[in-house]
Backbone as a ProteinNet text record, in pm:
[ID]
protein_1_A
[PRIMARY]
MTEAQRWTVKCQDPAGNGDVIIDLRPDLHASLGLSIGDVLTIKVIGGAIVLTPKSSDSATP
[TERTIARY]
103	8.7	53.7	54.5	157.4	75	-51.6	-89.9	-167.3	-214.8	-262.9	-465	-478.6	-647.4	-671.2	-857.9	-940.6	-1044	-1101.1	-1172.6	-1238.7	-1391.1	-1413.2	-1477	-1435.6	-1492	-1606.9	-1603.7	-1708	-1634.5	-1593.1	-1518.4	-1633.6	-1591.5	-1690.1	-1600.6	-1697.1	-1624.2	-1709.7	-1749.8	-1799.4	-1788.7	-1655.2	-1612.1	-1631.1	-1672.3	-1634.5	-1500.9	-1357.9	-1252.8	-1191.6	-1234.7	-1162.7	-1063.2	-1088.7	-1035.1	-1132.4	-1087.3	-1209.2	-1216.8	-1275.5	-1350	-1319	-1296.4	-1290.1	-1321.3	-1392.8	-1428.1	-1445.8	-1333.6	-1298	-1375.5	-1391.4	-1415.1	-1378.8	-1412.7	-1346	-1266.1	-1303.4	-1235.7	-1116.8	-1092.5	-981.3	-894.7	-979.2	-847.6	-778.1	-852.6	-798.3	-654.3	-699.1	-609	-502.3	-511.6	-430.8	-305.6	-378.5	-363.6	-343.8	-470.5	-490.5	-554	-556.5	-675.4	-662.9	-837.2	-909.5	-782.6	-735.2	-665.4	-536.7	-475.5	-371.2	-356.8	-203.7	-216.8	-189.5	-264.8	-182.1	-139.4	-52.1	-9.7	-104.1	-118.9	-187.1	-149.5	-79.8	-66.1	-161	-64.2	-191.1	-102.6	-84.6	-4	-81	-54.1	-98.5	-245.4	-305.7	-446.3	-503.2	-425.1	-503.1	-431.1	-588.3	-543.8	-524.5	-360.7	-297.2	-320.6	-383.2	-321.3	-267.4	-124.7	2.5	24.9	-38.4	-33.2	139.8	106.9	179.3	306.4	424.6	529.1	518.6	462.9	483.4	583.3	659.4	809	898.9	752.7	814.8	776.9	862.2	869.8	759.4	645.8	519.2	522.8	562.6	528.1	454.6
-144.4	-7.1	145.1	225.1	260.2	436.4	433.4	608.6	521.9	651.6	635.4	616.8	530.4	479.2	552.3	548.7	516.2	456.3	501.3	371.5	403.9	414.9	469.6	279.3	276.8	202.7	184.6	129.1	114.4	-40.3	62.4	-71.7	-108.8	-221.7	-366.3	-381	-293.9	-398.8	-519.7	-623.1	-743.8	-742.6	-741.7	-848.2	-675.7	-554.4	-428	-400.1	-489.7	-486	-444.1	-272.4	-221.9	-293.8	-360.2	-412.4	-387.6	-382.4	-344.7	-442.2	-499.7	-569.4	-480.5	-450.5	-370.4	-542.8	-473	-561.8	-467.6	-601.5	-489.4	-518.6	-462.9	-541.3	-595.9	-734.3	-856.7	-727.1	-579.9	-602.4	-533.6	-477.5	-420.8	-556.3	-698.9	-766.4	-821.8	-759.3	-831.2	-751.1	-592	-472.1	-553.8	-536.9	-569.1	-699.7	-775.1	-965.4	-947.1	-986.5	-969.9	-1110.6	-1225.2	-1322.2	-1291.5	-1381.9	-1372.9	-1445.8	-1381.5	-1417.9	-1341.8	-1225.4	-1208.4	-1104.7	-1010.1	-934.3	-807.1	-684.7	-594.6	-467.8	-402.1	-351.2	-193.1	-96.9	27.7	104	242	307	496.7	565	695.1	839.4	788	889.2	1014.1	1132.7	1201.4	1241.5	1266.4	1237.6	1092.9	994.7	867.9	769.6	699.3	571.8	468.2	392.9	383	195.2	109.9	-99.8	-153.5	-171.7	-199.4	-361.1	-471.6	-596.4	-644.9	-720.5	-752.5	-870.7	-872.8	-1014.4	-1073.6	-1240	-1327.9	-1334.4	-1292.1	-1399.6	-1300.3	-1166.6	-1112	-1179.2	-1124.5	-1208.8	-1071.4	-1248.3	-1175.7	-1139.3	-1047.7	-967	-1111.1
-7.9	2	2.1	-74.6	-87.7	-18.2	9.3	-13.3	136.2	165.1	328.2	299.2	395.9	354.7	449.3	436.8	579.5	609.9	713.8	716.4	791.7	909.7	986.9	1051.2	1107.8	1206.2	1312.1	1417.1	1593.7	1615.2	1704.4	1846.5	1966.1	1985.1	2081.4	2157	2228.2	2391.6	2455.5	2387.9	2462.4	2610.4	2659.2	2746.8	2851.7	2872	2961	3009.4	2929.6	2975.9	2945.8	2871.1	2775.9	2617.6	2627.8	2530.8	2380.5	2259.7	2182.1	2040.4	1968.4	1859.8	1791	1653.6	1549.3	1451.1	1377	1228.7	1083.1	1056	899.9	789.6	643.9	581.9	481.4	417	346.8	238.6	200.1	70.8	146.5	266.4	375.5	382.5	405.7	454.9	280.7	216.7	69.9	33	19	-50.3	98.6	212.8	304.1	275.9	254.2	259.7	408.6	478.5	612.2	600.5	655.2	709.9	840.4	862	1032.4	1104.1	1274.1	1356.8	1292	1210.8	1203.8	1302.1	1292.3	1530.4	1419.1	1442.9	1448.5	1566.7	1490.8	1624.9	1574	1723.8	1666.9	1726	1697.7	1698	1615.1	1785.7	1716	1680.6	1499.2	1469.6	1422.4	1506.7	1430.5	1432.4	1548.9	1610.6	1490.4	1455.7	1387.6	1411.6	1450.6	1501.2	1387	1378.3	1248	1296.7	1185.8	1256.2	1132.4	1158.9	1087.1	1167.3	984	1033	1167.9	1261	1280.1	1160	1226.2	1163.6	1256.7	1176.9	1199.3	1234.7	1311.8	1301.3	1459.5	1428.4	1584.4	1722.4	1801.5	1953.6	1966.3	2071.2	2132.8	2261.6	2294.5	2408.7	2574.4
[MASK]
+++++++++++++++++++++++++++++++++++++++++++++++++++++++++++++

């Protein structure tokens, strides 16, 4: 992906513990090469929440 893309999604907190679930559209999965169960990192950059696929060879904290 060479340019920034923006989507608006609704965050869900089903357990009430502060963890959130977001539903990503199937076309977004395809364009980013994501699969269900992939791990994403989250950062706030310039007021935007940025999700980035986490490499499968990265160490898990």
